[in-house]
XYZ file of C-alpha atoms in Angstrom:
710
model
C 102.792 -38.472 75.629
C 105.268 -36.595 73.514
C 107.800 -34.565 75.206
C 107.152 -30.786 75.322
C 109.554 -28.464 73.159
C 111.891 -26.528 75.293
C 110.644 -23.293 76.480
C 112.424 -20.392 74.903
C 111.964 -16.635 75.611
C 111.148 -14.880 72.387
C 110.464 -11.229 73.805
C 109.900 -9.182 76.881
C 107.489 -6.267 77.392
C 108.830 -4.397 80.468
C 105.449 -2.495 80.894
C 107.466 0.765 81.474
C 104.455 3.245 81.153
C 102.388 1.344 83.333
C 105.011 0.301 85.956
C 106.677 3.955 85.931
C 103.181 5.699 86.530
C 102.481 3.324 89.469
C 105.995 3.911 91.042
C 105.915 7.905 90.537
C 108.722 7.952 88.075
C 106.756 8.693 84.898
C 108.143 12.229 84.924
C 111.562 10.598 84.186
C 110.070 9.186 80.891
C 108.227 6.117 80.061
C 110.728 4.421 77.583
C 112.629 2.560 80.352
C 111.829 0.885 83.420
C 112.404 2.850 86.583
C 110.973 1.541 89.703
C 111.195 2.035 93.553
C 112.245 -0.491 95.994
C 109.604 -2.289 98.279
C 106.872 -2.172 95.695
C 105.960 -4.577 92.945
C 106.118 -4.144 89.198
C 104.852 -6.286 86.250
C 106.697 -7.679 83.280
C 105.132 -9.703 80.500
C 107.420 -12.580 79.034
C 106.412 -13.960 75.662
C 107.669 -17.530 74.869
C 107.507 -20.049 71.880
C 104.654 -21.958 73.542
C 102.568 -21.828 76.539
C 104.018 -21.845 80.050
C 103.327 -24.806 82.426
C 103.978 -23.986 86.012
C 105.401 -27.237 87.831
C 106.999 -28.442 84.595
C 108.691 -25.375 83.321
C 111.117 -23.864 85.929
C 112.043 -20.116 85.793
C 114.805 -18.510 88.048
C 115.527 -14.791 87.695
C 118.853 -13.252 88.525
C 118.998 -9.497 89.246
C 122.416 -7.906 89.450
C 123.875 -4.652 89.948
C 127.499 -3.147 90.397
C 130.880 -4.309 89.056
C 131.081 -7.829 90.869
C 127.641 -8.705 91.816
C 127.347 -11.027 95.043
C 124.525 -12.416 96.943
C 126.503 -11.825 100.228
C 127.007 -8.100 99.478
C 123.270 -7.575 98.432
C 124.298 -6.747 94.677
C 122.909 -10.126 93.250
C 119.528 -11.817 93.952
C 118.497 -15.248 92.389
C 114.842 -16.163 93.032
C 112.481 -18.691 91.379
C 108.864 -18.134 90.141
C 106.580 -18.957 92.905
C 102.621 -18.690 93.133
C 102.684 -16.327 96.165
C 105.193 -13.774 97.336
C 107.076 -14.689 100.710
C 107.867 -11.685 102.804
C 110.112 -8.635 102.037
C 112.614 -10.532 99.607
C 113.252 -10.467 96.011
C 110.426 -12.472 94.421
C 108.608 -13.194 91.103
C 105.106 -14.519 91.779
C 101.365 -13.725 91.296
C 101.533 -14.817 87.747
C 98.925 -15.174 85.051
C 99.272 -17.123 81.939
C 97.734 -16.006 78.388
C 98.373 -18.301 75.290
C 102.208 -18.068 74.856
C 102.707 -15.310 77.434
C 103.266 -14.953 81.043
C 102.532 -11.742 83.183
C 104.646 -11.822 86.312
C 104.796 -9.661 89.328
C 108.259 -8.775 90.687
C 108.918 -7.471 94.064
C 112.122 -5.979 95.517
C 112.881 -5.576 99.178
C 112.644 -2.146 100.802
C 116.258 -2.597 101.766
C 117.578 -3.353 98.289
C 120.722 -1.570 96.914
C 119.360 1.279 94.686
C 121.072 1.596 91.159
C 120.904 0.191 87.592
C 120.201 -3.472 87.478
C 120.319 -6.271 84.727
C 117.642 -9.034 84.965
C 118.339 -12.378 83.506
C 116.103 -15.518 83.270
C 117.172 -19.149 83.416
C 114.751 -21.443 81.874
C 114.792 -25.312 82.828
C 112.682 -28.374 82.692
C 112.688 -30.758 85.728
C 116.362 -31.691 86.205
C 117.591 -30.761 82.897
C 120.192 -28.005 82.181
C 118.976 -24.434 82.078
C 119.373 -21.906 79.427
C 119.953 -18.207 80.512
C 118.320 -15.242 78.553
C 118.507 -11.560 79.121
C 115.237 -10.012 80.209
C 116.203 -6.243 80.364
C 117.615 -3.564 82.428
C 115.900 -1.434 85.162
C 116.732 1.319 87.615
C 115.850 0.884 91.097
C 115.393 3.899 93.492
C 114.602 4.683 97.111
C 110.798 4.599 97.916
C 109.417 7.373 100.191
C 105.944 6.086 99.589
C 106.699 2.596 101.248
C 106.324 2.345 105.029
C 109.305 -0.267 105.059
C 111.718 2.038 103.471
C 113.996 4.190 105.489
C 113.179 7.309 103.723
C 109.357 6.707 104.277
C 107.474 10.087 104.460
C 103.783 9.469 105.343
C 102.375 12.386 103.610
C 101.317 12.837 99.906
C 101.340 16.642 100.279
C 105.079 16.419 101.538
C 106.059 13.949 98.893
C 104.642 16.160 96.009
C 106.762 18.932 97.404
C 109.954 17.054 98.424
C 110.275 14.555 95.800
C 107.972 15.363 92.757
C 108.510 19.320 92.647
C 111.098 20.001 90.014
C 111.522 23.721 90.768
C 111.663 25.927 93.827
C 113.349 28.826 95.699
C 116.744 29.510 97.385
C 116.636 32.089 99.917
C 119.698 34.475 99.830
C 120.745 37.854 100.752
C 120.609 39.210 104.530
C 118.171 38.518 107.421
C 116.472 41.915 106.951
C 116.546 41.643 103.101
C 115.711 37.935 102.214
C 115.401 37.141 98.483
C 113.727 34.438 96.942
C 115.936 33.033 94.124
C 113.964 30.729 91.530
C 115.847 27.528 90.847
C 115.260 24.787 88.320
C 115.976 21.413 90.104
C 114.967 19.418 86.875
C 115.509 16.146 88.596
C 113.282 14.455 85.999
C 114.982 15.537 82.881
C 115.788 12.439 80.870
C 119.424 11.915 81.478
C 119.605 13.407 85.157
C 119.006 9.792 86.769
C 122.111 8.558 84.778
C 124.126 11.389 85.867
C 123.251 10.825 89.547
C 124.646 7.208 89.348
C 127.706 8.509 87.490
C 128.371 10.762 90.572
C 128.046 7.873 92.915
C 130.537 5.886 90.651
C 133.100 8.666 90.679
C 133.368 9.005 94.556
C 136.469 7.958 96.348
C 134.587 5.213 98.113
C 133.636 3.610 94.886
C 137.208 3.917 93.309
C 138.666 2.465 96.677
C 136.422 -0.561 96.858
C 133.786 -0.683 94.215
C 131.966 -3.933 95.477
C 131.793 -2.550 99.003
C 130.455 0.854 97.917
C 127.689 -0.659 95.920
C 126.791 -3.003 98.814
C 126.105 0.065 100.882
C 123.928 1.780 98.543
C 120.904 0.433 100.233
C 121.552 2.883 103.183
C 120.380 6.439 102.741
C 122.807 7.674 105.306
C 125.690 6.331 103.173
C 124.450 7.454 100.137
C 123.805 11.110 101.323
C 127.306 11.172 102.672
C 128.747 10.026 99.387
C 126.614 12.669 97.578
C 127.434 15.459 100.020
C 131.248 14.729 99.248
C 130.742 14.503 95.488
C 128.913 17.770 94.782
C 132.091 19.822 95.736
C 135.298 18.890 94.105
C 137.850 19.363 97.117
C 138.868 15.603 97.116
C 137.431 14.210 93.816
C 136.300 14.529 90.468
C 133.131 16.237 92.097
C 130.498 18.329 90.331
C 131.495 21.979 91.391
C 134.425 23.848 91.943
C 133.828 26.405 94.715
C 135.091 30.143 94.292
C 134.665 32.709 96.960
C 136.874 35.344 95.171
C 135.554 37.780 92.678
C 137.341 36.563 89.453
C 135.022 34.178 87.571
C 136.598 34.801 84.299
C 137.568 31.000 83.848
C 134.057 29.863 84.454
C 130.470 31.152 85.355
C 129.729 33.218 88.238
C 127.713 31.306 90.816
C 125.153 34.222 90.431
C 124.482 33.357 86.785
C 123.190 29.689 87.253
C 119.403 29.457 86.971
C 119.342 25.818 87.880
C 120.964 22.411 88.406
C 120.431 20.644 85.020
C 123.059 22.640 83.130
C 125.633 22.082 85.577
C 125.076 18.257 85.874
C 125.043 18.026 82.117
C 128.225 19.863 81.735
C 129.946 17.878 84.406
C 128.876 14.644 82.584
C 129.805 15.722 79.158
C 133.170 17.169 79.740
C 134.846 14.083 81.144
C 133.629 14.502 84.880
C 135.685 17.766 85.225
C 134.484 20.069 87.965
C 132.175 22.697 86.722
C 133.232 26.363 87.325
C 131.815 27.788 89.749
C 129.702 27.182 92.674
C 128.982 28.786 96.012
C 126.943 27.443 99.006
C 123.481 27.911 97.309
C 124.631 26.293 94.088
C 126.134 23.190 95.833
C 122.853 22.770 97.966
C 120.611 23.161 94.903
C 122.437 20.600 92.891
C 122.490 18.165 95.828
C 118.559 18.623 95.935
C 118.283 17.763 92.481
C 120.404 14.558 92.897
C 118.654 13.439 96.178
C 115.254 14.002 95.004
C 116.042 12.223 91.729
C 117.353 9.133 93.868
C 114.262 9.191 95.849
C 115.116 10.633 99.079
C 112.620 13.746 100.404
C 114.955 16.714 100.294
C 114.643 20.572 100.743
C 117.028 23.493 100.596
C 117.474 25.535 103.832
C 118.987 28.927 104.289
C 120.703 29.929 107.709
C 121.057 33.858 107.944
C 124.114 35.045 109.792
C 125.586 31.553 109.840
C 128.635 30.885 112.018
C 131.564 29.271 110.565
C 133.304 28.110 113.742
C 136.355 26.206 112.854
C 137.900 25.981 116.546
C 134.765 24.630 117.977
C 134.758 27.247 120.989
C 131.123 28.450 120.058
C 132.202 32.011 119.683
C 133.025 34.058 116.709
C 135.222 37.139 117.071
C 134.801 40.330 114.915
C 137.278 43.340 115.248
C 136.769 47.040 114.684
C 139.288 49.828 114.768
C 138.465 53.193 116.378
C 137.472 54.705 112.991
C 134.596 52.021 112.798
C 136.504 50.098 110.101
C 135.915 46.476 110.235
C 139.293 44.767 110.243
C 140.362 41.757 107.871
C 139.734 38.469 109.895
C 142.895 36.425 110.202
C 141.312 33.458 111.837
C 139.158 31.149 109.646
C 136.106 31.867 112.139
C 133.533 33.967 110.299
C 130.008 34.974 110.210
C 128.495 34.340 106.683
C 125.668 36.563 105.675
C 123.773 33.360 104.873
C 124.716 29.874 104.317
C 122.475 27.329 102.424
C 122.493 23.579 103.095
C 120.116 20.652 102.600
C 117.742 18.464 104.643
C 116.976 14.973 103.859
C 114.293 12.986 105.383
C 115.236 9.519 106.799
C 115.189 7.033 109.637
C 118.427 6.989 111.606
C 118.966 3.492 112.778
C 122.627 4.449 113.626
C 121.151 6.792 116.268
C 119.112 6.222 119.431
C 115.318 6.478 119.070
C 113.948 9.984 118.686
C 116.356 11.481 115.980
C 114.470 10.401 112.840
C 113.169 12.936 110.309
C 115.100 15.747 108.680
C 118.849 15.573 108.781
C 121.240 18.169 107.765
C 123.614 17.664 104.756
C 125.962 20.353 103.550
C 127.899 19.821 100.323
C 129.622 23.171 100.566
C 133.530 22.282 101.303
C 134.084 23.959 104.871
C 135.687 21.289 106.708
C 136.496 17.494 106.537
C 134.472 14.837 107.995
C 136.163 11.447 108.374
C 138.815 12.852 106.034
C 136.572 14.082 103.224
C 134.955 17.532 102.487
C 131.350 16.525 103.549
C 128.943 17.438 106.240
C 126.104 15.329 107.778
C 123.718 13.668 108.080
C 123.277 15.605 111.389
C 119.788 15.081 112.981
C 117.932 18.500 113.288
C 116.415 17.245 116.547
C 119.946 16.311 117.975
C 120.911 20.173 117.042
C 117.976 21.539 118.727
C 118.602 19.552 121.949
C 122.317 20.034 121.874
C 123.268 16.354 121.578
C 126.345 17.253 119.769
C 128.090 13.844 120.450
C 125.715 12.132 117.899
C 127.028 11.727 114.297
C 127.547 13.206 111.782
C 129.282 16.628 112.214
C 126.607 17.648 114.720
C 128.845 20.264 116.702
C 129.726 22.150 113.488
C 125.951 22.536 112.602
C 125.142 23.302 116.167
C 127.683 26.222 116.112
C 126.313 27.504 112.573
C 122.950 28.408 114.400
C 123.870 28.876 117.919
C 127.458 30.392 118.502
C 127.909 33.711 120.271
C 129.183 36.845 118.613
C 131.803 38.790 120.337
C 132.751 42.213 118.711
C 136.035 43.714 119.863
C 137.630 47.323 119.683
C 141.104 46.749 118.393
C 143.762 49.389 119.505
C 147.545 49.641 119.365
C 147.842 46.148 118.106
C 145.572 44.265 120.423
C 141.765 43.617 121.179
C 141.257 45.890 124.180
C 137.470 46.375 124.806
C 134.280 44.364 124.119
C 131.810 46.301 122.207
C 129.169 43.883 121.929
C 128.417 40.318 123.117
C 125.600 38.913 121.243
C 124.004 35.548 122.242
C 121.249 35.812 119.646
C 122.662 37.240 116.615
C 123.745 33.984 114.877
C 121.359 31.627 113.216
C 118.579 33.976 112.054
C 115.407 33.536 109.883
C 116.242 29.657 109.010
C 114.235 29.387 105.797
C 112.932 27.076 103.315
C 110.037 26.943 100.627
C 106.610 26.572 102.063
C 105.000 23.324 101.135
C 102.763 23.883 98.048
C 103.313 27.583 98.003
C 105.771 30.230 96.651
C 106.101 31.494 100.192
C 108.999 31.351 102.828
C 108.699 29.170 105.709
C 110.589 30.082 108.814
C 111.739 26.997 110.481
C 114.278 28.542 113.078
C 112.151 26.863 115.706
C 113.095 23.323 114.533
C 116.870 24.026 115.166
C 116.618 25.850 118.450
C 114.290 26.887 121.356
C 113.288 30.605 121.365
C 116.351 32.926 122.078
C 116.780 33.897 125.411
C 114.364 31.099 126.786
C 115.209 29.002 129.751
C 115.431 25.836 127.421
C 117.780 27.673 124.749
C 120.415 28.576 127.462
C 120.159 25.172 129.063
C 120.892 23.437 125.853
C 123.570 25.970 124.963
C 125.190 25.035 128.275
C 124.954 21.439 127.555
C 126.362 21.499 124.147
C 129.273 23.858 125.581
C 130.271 21.383 128.166
C 130.485 18.628 125.387
C 132.237 20.841 122.974
C 134.732 22.747 125.251
C 137.292 20.900 127.393
C 136.802 21.736 131.255
C 139.948 24.121 131.101
C 138.313 26.184 128.288
C 134.765 26.124 129.812
C 136.145 27.966 132.739
C 138.667 30.371 131.015
C 139.121 34.136 132.173
C 138.008 35.037 128.459
C 134.437 33.659 129.259
C 134.444 35.206 132.697
C 135.181 38.509 130.757
C 132.400 37.951 128.612
C 130.016 37.414 131.367
C 131.066 40.477 133.164
C 131.336 42.913 130.232
C 128.297 42.099 128.444
C 125.876 43.585 130.966
C 127.590 47.015 131.434
C 125.173 49.704 130.658
C 125.755 52.543 128.089
C 124.862 56.166 128.359
C 123.093 56.473 125.095
C 121.033 54.094 122.729
C 122.137 54.489 118.984
C 120.487 53.052 116.000
C 120.937 53.460 112.123
C 117.898 53.445 110.025
C 117.451 53.812 106.217
C 115.325 57.015 105.132
C 114.328 55.346 101.863
C 114.469 52.196 100.104
C 117.909 51.520 99.081
C 118.471 51.078 95.343
C 121.350 50.339 93.494
C 122.618 53.361 91.392
C 121.280 55.942 93.954
C 122.455 57.774 96.915
C 121.820 56.108 100.078
C 119.993 58.120 102.877
C 120.455 57.059 106.444
C 119.405 58.520 109.783
C 121.305 58.103 113.134
C 118.798 57.787 116.011
C 120.616 58.760 119.144
C 118.834 58.826 122.693
C 120.070 59.812 126.063
C 119.434 57.245 128.871
C 120.771 57.078 132.416
C 123.655 54.941 133.307
C 125.809 54.531 136.597
C 128.486 57.112 135.342
C 125.995 59.785 133.933
C 122.833 59.139 135.987
C 121.265 62.552 134.676
C 123.811 64.993 132.959
C 124.665 65.768 129.434
C 127.052 63.867 127.657
C 129.131 64.621 124.432
C 129.837 61.720 121.747
C 132.284 61.744 118.708
C 130.677 59.203 116.251
C 133.084 57.968 113.453
C 131.354 56.186 110.625
C 132.695 53.883 108.098
C 131.010 52.081 104.937
C 132.656 48.889 103.568
C 131.476 46.407 100.926
C 130.360 43.141 102.660
C 131.301 39.903 101.187
C 129.209 36.707 101.270
C 131.539 35.093 103.845
C 131.588 38.022 106.200
C 134.855 39.804 105.248
C 134.707 43.445 104.169
C 136.712 45.612 101.739
C 138.450 48.769 102.574
C 136.251 51.620 103.484
C 134.464 53.486 100.515
C 132.986 56.260 102.873
C 133.795 57.913 106.204
C 132.167 60.526 108.245
C 132.508 62.042 111.762
C 129.673 63.471 113.709
C 129.819 65.368 116.881
C 126.864 65.054 119.256
C 125.683 66.855 122.498
C 122.998 64.794 124.341
C 121.037 66.073 127.288
C 119.263 63.686 129.519
C 116.039 62.221 127.909
C 116.874 63.907 124.603
C 116.631 62.289 121.280
C 118.397 63.331 118.071
C 118.066 62.074 114.522
C 121.049 63.061 112.291
C 120.920 62.625 108.695
C 123.701 60.783 106.860
C 124.221 60.661 103.019
C 126.278 58.045 101.262
C 126.660 59.184 97.524
C 126.342 56.562 94.661
C 129.815 57.793 93.460
C 131.523 56.507 96.578
C 130.216 52.900 96.109
C 129.824 52.718 92.259
C 132.703 50.527 91.467
C 133.431 49.334 95.071
C 130.741 46.688 95.620
C 130.953 42.873 94.982
C 128.065 41.277 92.910
C 126.110 40.742 95.993
C 125.639 44.604 96.414
C 125.782 44.555 100.292
C 127.238 47.484 102.335
C 127.952 47.414 105.970
C 127.682 50.861 107.641
C 129.445 50.931 111.030
C 129.598 53.752 113.627
C 131.827 53.964 116.830
C 130.611 56.335 119.273
C 133.267 57.517 122.002
C 131.860 59.072 125.055
C 134.489 62.152 125.551
C 134.796 62.202 129.384
C 134.866 58.287 130.133
C 136.603 57.075 126.800
C 133.945 54.409 126.736
C 132.918 53.178 123.234
C 129.730 52.029 121.733
C 128.989 50.437 118.400
C 126.156 50.883 115.920
C 125.829 48.702 112.754
C 123.525 48.637 109.624
C 123.914 46.169 106.781
C 122.218 47.448 103.474
C 121.359 45.242 100.710
C 120.847 47.197 97.435
C 117.655 46.493 95.221
C 118.284 45.580 91.743
C 115.766 46.609 88.901
C 112.698 44.245 88.874
C 111.801 41.917 85.979
C 108.076 41.556 84.821
C 107.035 38.337 83.097
C 103.557 37.783 81.612
C 101.990 34.967 79.609
C 99.356 35.732 77.147
C 97.066 32.740 77.380
C 96.440 29.131 78.534
C 99.565 27.032 78.231
C 99.230 23.897 76.379
C 101.717 21.048 75.627
C 103.192 21.551 72.182
C 101.375 24.810 71.548
C 103.112 28.289 71.168
C 102.812 30.171 74.363
C 103.750 33.804 73.995
C 105.865 35.188 76.887
C 106.418 38.919 77.499
C 109.581 40.038 79.518
C 109.764 43.605 80.633
C 112.837 45.201 82.170
C 113.175 48.947 83.161
C 116.681 50.220 84.030
C 115.932 52.163 87.082
C 119.727 53.094 87.483
C 121.425 56.151 86.751
C 123.883 54.386 84.678
C 123.492 52.180 81.502
C 123.481 48.295 81.938
C 125.999 47.133 79.473
C 126.368 43.613 77.739
C 123.042 42.404 78.945
C 122.366 38.739 78.544
C 119.164 36.735 78.927
C 119.022 33.225 79.924
C 115.481 31.386 80.183
C 115.095 28.022 81.816
C 112.321 25.651 83.080
C 111.898 21.925 83.172
C 108.730 20.925 81.307
C 108.778 24.338 79.340
C 112.048 24.541 77.651
C 114.657 21.723 76.727
C 117.944 23.035 78.170
C 118.214 26.795 78.042
C 117.463 29.797 75.589
C 120.025 32.616 75.430
C 119.189 36.030 74.156
C 121.812 38.748 73.780
C 120.055 42.066 74.678
C 123.019 44.483 74.301
C 122.930 47.879 76.313
C 119.969 49.057 78.367
C 120.406 52.922 78.696
C 119.536 54.481 82.029
C 115.737 55.075 82.321
C 114.782 53.084 79.420
C 112.660 50.018 79.406
C 113.102 46.945 77.150
C 110.314 44.605 76.105
C 111.059 41.019 74.721
C 108.558 38.697 73.348
C 109.144 35.018 72.593
C 107.285 31.843 72.122
C 107.665 28.737 74.201
C 106.470 25.348 73.330
C 105.770 23.454 76.599
C 106.755 19.901 76.811
C 105.121 18.349 79.958
C 101.768 19.001 81.573
C 101.251 20.172 85.165
C 102.617 22.870 87.423
C 105.814 24.418 85.862
C 108.156 27.281 86.643
C 109.779 29.544 83.985
C 113.130 31.234 85.270
C 114.388 34.263 83.676
C 117.902 35.695 84.535
C 119.381 38.923 83.027
C 123.030 39.619 83.826
C 125.125 42.746 82.872
C 128.466 44.095 83.540
C 127.031 46.228 86.358
C 124.672 43.704 87.838
C 124.996 40.041 87.610
C 121.712 38.960 88.900
C 118.305 40.494 87.676
C 116.005 37.270 88.338
C 112.526 36.786 87.868
C 110.184 33.868 87.586
C 106.553 32.977 86.341
C 104.469 30.010 87.598
C 102.726 28.423 84.623
C 100.285 25.457 84.575
C 100.509 23.531 81.429
C 97.422 21.704 80.248
C 97.482 18.489 78.018
C 97.073 19.275 74.318
C 93.412 19.306 73.071
C 92.865 17.238 69.961
C 92.512 19.695 67.107
């Protein structure tokens, strides 16, 4: 019998459209192979002759990283077999057709993620082998697979936390929560490559590339690396933070609409940090990266978030007797809101019971093992006060549970505790509701109900672990315990008389009611109430007072008084930050006892509202007319107005439109045509910024149908 010609590989069909669809990666494109670990995919190999199993021997080599090694899990060698053997790299279940071979490839659910090259070595019997390149593919985490550590057993949740490429970031203040539309855009064609560029720029990779790659099978490790790389405090990270008010050397954090422009700019400009970000930008960009890599991720906002650097579980704030909130010298602060991520994974490094959502915070606040990153901290561990469990659980616990102590500062020292709040921190913890544009309150997953026996018990357990025995029984804590319960002769509240709008006078009412106390069981009292209004900054600091007023009140027993207060627009016109928040404080002094009482009201000023309408059914490739309407409800003109439109699947990149000046009381109507690119649910984000107001935002949900044959 004549000897068969040597088997030669002529061409390969990676079957990308079919494989990507089966692996839920078709949104990233169909031109190249992108698959998820723990799930088989098929390739078609074309040879110079028909393949004979048992005579022709095929060995495949898959490699990733700079120096692939089997020992490190970055190189796998496996031969063609008739059936797959367990959770290992394999090529099996093949079918032959003339000169082609259809092979099923399988990657273990614990494989290293990343870009791979695949080679084939062909031999006949004991003869020498010839190697041919087969092609390249990208391997991702697989939350659809029960063997993967990021497995999420709900298709509805997977559609939200992996496949949804837009969403909302919640900002503002606990009583004025604003939903900010955000374009995550994790399936834009180049984003997957940028995600791996981020991993390859980390300090872990630069120190030891082979070791770094070998750990990329572990979602805990990858999340920590990404958390450190989104900020640029230690490395060539994606974003540079800026909590000042001068953004002239970059883009204001308020003017970003989504992650795609940020990631593309970082990649295109030599991996130089993009200017500028704050917490919601850091978290939204991390959400894009983690969803792209295949880890279920959501963005979470914590209102009145404690930034507790000394770990004593109390945040001190100081007011003087004129009701002015004093500059905070310590690094401990209460942020109006703080935004982080939750990633879903199994925690094999923790005792049983702490799987599921894990907090990851890419905003640079404090170092963790020497780098500015935070997490993963198990949400369950935070709720149960298990602050000894890694990573950074004490810091996250304090963010949602610390106590607030407000002091009256006189003669150069703190003299009197005005308020000791055990429940004012960690409010309205929010994320986007699954399958809806509504907000979901998830505070209950972080802590037991405020004031409940379980909540206080957990607080005491965490305190014992976080505070040394000496500090746990300090005179300061004893003082807190004794002063918090002292009663007051009046109840004071500040209310808004009408909706606060930027550009208008603010109308408030002081509601005062006389109640019995030990010193004045029934008699009248006289109060001197000094008011102060200050611009409130995002990180909890304030500026110089922009308005003051003093009110004298005589209150008889059982009497209630409503006293009107007017804060004119001219007082705050040029005094606020871009966040448009004002803190109105009042300190009431009881004349005959000298005791003081505090009343506070934080006010968020409403910007004008955008209206967005689309004319008809949206279809891929067909013109879609969009109508955008903005009325300037202010008493001043909006100057230098710039409009930016964004929306993955609707627009490639961004559309800019210079609108110019919008006179007070006037309405502008803009019409433009979009040509949708992808089918399915999409979101159009619109931002109009001006010199006066940086953030007038709107969005429109649009369902795009496939194009009908004409």
